[in-house]
């Protein structure tokens, strides 16, 4: 379960200069990379709590909802403090994938392939 409240954009020393420009394509890619890392952390931390028995503080059916929220907050906290270091790698992959993708013009600007 992932929270609907986004983590504020974290700017650190590792944040590329292009990603610091508000509203830029690079900033959106940096945000997506951070979001991906948060989802990864949420999944990883959630798996750590699956084997908790009924006698532990977070065990039992009554605490399942609270456990999910706690795991989500842990993931947000780690991501907002720099995360695991995956954000930079994910960001570079996103940018390189965007640069490698063919550019498409809007339909009104495209020329027909065959004009009689």
PDB file of C-alpha atoms in Angstrom:
ATOM      1  CA  UNK A   1       0.000   0.000   0.000  1.00  0.00           C
ATOM      2  CA  UNK A   2       1.433   3.342  -1.023  1.00  0.00           C
ATOM      3  CA  UNK A   3       0.428   6.636   0.495  1.00  0.00           C
ATOM      4  CA  UNK A   4      -1.320   9.213  -1.622  1.00  0.00           C
ATOM      5  CA  UNK A   5       0.642  12.060  -0.042  1.00  0.00           C
ATOM      6  CA  UNK A   6       3.745  12.806  -2.109  1.00  0.00           C
ATOM      7  CA  UNK A   7       7.094  13.298  -0.491  1.00  0.00           C
ATOM      8  CA  UNK A   8       8.456  16.818  -1.017  1.00  0.00           C
ATOM      9  CA  UNK A   9      11.083  16.977  -3.741  1.00  0.00           C
ATOM     10  CA  UNK A  10      14.437  16.334  -2.092  1.00  0.00           C
ATOM     11  CA  UNK A  11      17.343  18.374  -3.409  1.00  0.00           C
ATOM     12  CA  UNK A  12      20.724  17.101  -2.203  1.00  0.00           C
ATOM     13  CA  UNK A  13      24.334  17.443  -3.311  1.00  0.00           C
ATOM     14  CA  UNK A  14      23.743  14.510  -5.670  1.00  0.00           C
ATOM     15  CA  UNK A  15      20.850  16.258  -7.448  1.00  0.00           C
ATOM     16  CA  UNK A  16      21.945  17.264 -10.957  1.00  0.00           C
ATOM     17  CA  UNK A  17      21.877  20.995 -11.676  1.00  0.00           C
ATOM     18  CA  UNK A  18      19.326  20.533 -14.472  1.00  0.00           C
ATOM     19  CA  UNK A  19      16.945  18.833 -12.015  1.00  0.00           C
ATOM     20  CA  UNK A  20      17.011  21.899  -9.760  1.00  0.00           C
ATOM     21  CA  UNK A  21      15.228  24.075 -12.329  1.00  0.00           C
ATOM     22  CA  UNK A  22      11.563  24.313 -11.354  1.00  0.00           C
ATOM     23  CA  UNK A  23       9.160  22.798 -13.872  1.00  0.00           C
ATOM     24  CA  UNK A  24      11.865  21.374 -16.126  1.00  0.00           C
ATOM     25  CA  UNK A  25      11.784  17.956 -17.758  1.00  0.00           C
ATOM     26  CA  UNK A  26      14.788  16.993 -15.674  1.00  0.00           C
ATOM     27  CA  UNK A  27      13.051  17.964 -12.438  1.00  0.00           C
ATOM     28  CA  UNK A  28      10.047  15.805 -13.377  1.00  0.00           C
ATOM     29  CA  UNK A  29      12.412  12.907 -14.107  1.00  0.00           C
ATOM     30  CA  UNK A  30      14.146  13.426 -10.744  1.00  0.00           C
ATOM     31  CA  UNK A  31      10.753  13.407  -8.988  1.00  0.00           C
ATOM     32  CA  UNK A  32       9.782  10.174 -10.790  1.00  0.00           C
ATOM     33  CA  UNK A  33      13.088   8.585  -9.816  1.00  0.00           C
ATOM     34  CA  UNK A  34      12.488   9.513  -6.169  1.00  0.00           C
ATOM     35  CA  UNK A  35       8.934   8.167  -6.340  1.00  0.00           C
ATOM     36  CA  UNK A  36      10.206   4.902  -7.809  1.00  0.00           C
ATOM     37  CA  UNK A  37      12.752   4.554  -5.018  1.00  0.00           C
ATOM     38  CA  UNK A  38      10.016   5.203  -2.458  1.00  0.00           C
ATOM     39  CA  UNK A  39       7.827   2.467  -3.959  1.00  0.00           C
ATOM     40  CA  UNK A  40      10.815   0.089  -3.963  1.00  0.00           C
ATOM     41  CA  UNK A  41      11.568   0.867  -0.317  1.00  0.00           C
ATOM     42  CA  UNK A  42       7.906   0.471   0.610  1.00  0.00           C
ATOM     43  CA  UNK A  43       7.829  -2.983  -0.982  1.00  0.00           C
ATOM     44  CA  UNK A  44      11.141  -4.026   0.554  1.00  0.00           C
ATOM     45  CA  UNK A  45      10.241  -2.835   4.053  1.00  0.00           C
ATOM     46  CA  UNK A  46       6.763  -4.353   3.748  1.00  0.00           C
ATOM     47  CA  UNK A  47       8.349  -7.756   3.091  1.00  0.00           C
ATOM     48  CA  UNK A  48      10.431  -7.372   6.234  1.00  0.00           C
ATOM     49  CA  UNK A  49       7.277  -7.113   8.352  1.00  0.00           C
ATOM     50  CA  UNK A  50       5.395 -10.069   6.826  1.00  0.00           C
ATOM     51  CA  UNK A  51       6.725 -12.701   9.225  1.00  0.00           C
ATOM     52  CA  UNK A  52       5.878 -10.869  12.438  1.00  0.00           C
ATOM     53  CA  UNK A  53       4.075 -13.119  14.902  1.00  0.00           C
ATOM     54  CA  UNK A  54       0.972 -12.303  16.936  1.00  0.00           C
ATOM     55  CA  UNK A  55       2.956 -11.652  20.127  1.00  0.00           C
ATOM     56  CA  UNK A  56       5.039  -8.778  18.748  1.00  0.00           C
ATOM     57  CA  UNK A  57       4.017  -5.112  19.047  1.00  0.00           C
ATOM     58  CA  UNK A  58       3.054  -4.963  15.353  1.00  0.00           C
ATOM     59  CA  UNK A  59       1.619  -8.461  15.124  1.00  0.00           C
ATOM     60  CA  UNK A  60      -1.945  -9.683  14.792  1.00  0.00           C
ATOM     61  CA  UNK A  61      -4.885  -8.765  12.574  1.00  0.00           C
ATOM     62  CA  UNK A  62      -5.707  -5.574  14.465  1.00  0.00           C
ATOM     63  CA  UNK A  63      -2.437  -3.882  13.585  1.00  0.00           C
ATOM     64  CA  UNK A  64      -2.247  -4.734   9.855  1.00  0.00           C
ATOM     65  CA  UNK A  65      -3.515  -1.292   8.767  1.00  0.00           C
ATOM     66  CA  UNK A  66      -1.164   0.474  11.167  1.00  0.00           C
ATOM     67  CA  UNK A  67       1.746  -1.651   9.997  1.00  0.00           C
ATOM     68  CA  UNK A  68       1.117  -0.612   6.385  1.00  0.00           C
ATOM     69  CA  UNK A  69       1.071   3.063   7.353  1.00  0.00           C
ATOM     70  CA  UNK A  70       4.219   2.652   9.446  1.00  0.00           C
ATOM     71  CA  UNK A  71       6.054   0.984   6.558  1.00  0.00           C
ATOM     72  CA  UNK A  72       4.916   3.783   4.247  1.00  0.00           C
ATOM     73  CA  UNK A  73       6.224   6.428   6.642  1.00  0.00           C
ATOM     74  CA  UNK A  74       9.534   4.585   6.931  1.00  0.00           C
ATOM     75  CA  UNK A  75       9.845   4.580   3.134  1.00  0.00           C
ATOM     76  CA  UNK A  76       9.012   8.304   2.957  1.00  0.00           C
ATOM     77  CA  UNK A  77      11.504   9.129   5.678  1.00  0.00           C
ATOM     78  CA  UNK A  78      14.364   7.212   4.068  1.00  0.00           C
ATOM     79  CA  UNK A  79      13.604   8.667   0.622  1.00  0.00           C
ATOM     80  CA  UNK A  80      13.407  12.245   1.910  1.00  0.00           C
ATOM     81  CA  UNK A  81      16.830  11.852   3.545  1.00  0.00           C
ATOM     82  CA  UNK A  82      18.564  10.727   0.367  1.00  0.00           C
ATOM     83  CA  UNK A  83      17.325   7.164   0.073  1.00  0.00           C
ATOM     84  CA  UNK A  84      19.505   4.215  -0.838  1.00  0.00           C
ATOM     85  CA  UNK A  85      21.291   6.003  -3.665  1.00  0.00           C
ATOM     86  CA  UNK A  86      19.106   4.542  -6.392  1.00  0.00           C
ATOM     87  CA  UNK A  87      17.553   7.870  -7.414  1.00  0.00           C
ATOM     88  CA  UNK A  88      20.592   9.052  -9.373  1.00  0.00           C
ATOM     89  CA  UNK A  89      20.844   5.807 -11.323  1.00  0.00           C
ATOM     90  CA  UNK A  90      17.116   5.755 -12.100  1.00  0.00           C
ATOM     91  CA  UNK A  91      17.240   9.426 -13.126  1.00  0.00           C
ATOM     92  CA  UNK A  92      20.086   8.799 -15.594  1.00  0.00           C
ATOM     93  CA  UNK A  93      18.202   5.872 -17.110  1.00  0.00           C
ATOM     94  CA  UNK A  94      15.037   7.964 -17.494  1.00  0.00           C
ATOM     95  CA  UNK A  95      16.905  10.815 -19.184  1.00  0.00           C
ATOM     96  CA  UNK A  96      18.801   8.492 -21.525  1.00  0.00           C
ATOM     97  CA  UNK A  97      15.565   6.704 -22.449  1.00  0.00           C
ATOM     98  CA  UNK A  98      13.946  10.060 -23.243  1.00  0.00           C
ATOM     99  CA  UNK A  99      16.881  11.118 -25.385  1.00  0.00           C
ATOM    100  CA  UNK A 100      16.877   7.823 -27.281  1.00  0.00           C
ATOM    101  CA  UNK A 101      13.128   7.896 -27.968  1.00  0.00           C
ATOM    102  CA  UNK A 102      12.135   9.205 -31.397  1.00  0.00           C
ATOM    103  CA  UNK A 103      10.538  12.619 -31.386  1.00  0.00           C
ATOM    104  CA  UNK A 104       6.979  12.699 -32.606  1.00  0.00           C
ATOM    105  CA  UNK A 105       5.340  15.723 -34.109  1.00  0.00           C
ATOM    106  CA  UNK A 106       1.689  16.527 -33.533  1.00  0.00           C
ATOM    107  CA  UNK A 107      -0.597  15.164 -36.271  1.00  0.00           C
ATOM    108  CA  UNK A 108      -1.167  18.622 -37.750  1.00  0.00           C
ATOM    109  CA  UNK A 109       2.571  19.081 -38.384  1.00  0.00           C
ATOM    110  CA  UNK A 110       3.319  15.653 -39.850  1.00  0.00           C
ATOM    111  CA  UNK A 111       3.755  15.283 -43.579  1.00  0.00           C
ATOM    112  CA  UNK A 112       2.026  12.415 -45.294  1.00  0.00           C
ATOM    113  CA  UNK A 113       4.337   9.564 -46.245  1.00  0.00           C
ATOM    114  CA  UNK A 114       2.976   9.530 -49.792  1.00  0.00           C
ATOM    115  CA  UNK A 115       1.508  12.577 -51.455  1.00  0.00           C
ATOM    116  CA  UNK A 116      -0.203  11.970 -54.822  1.00  0.00           C
TER     117      UNK A 116
END
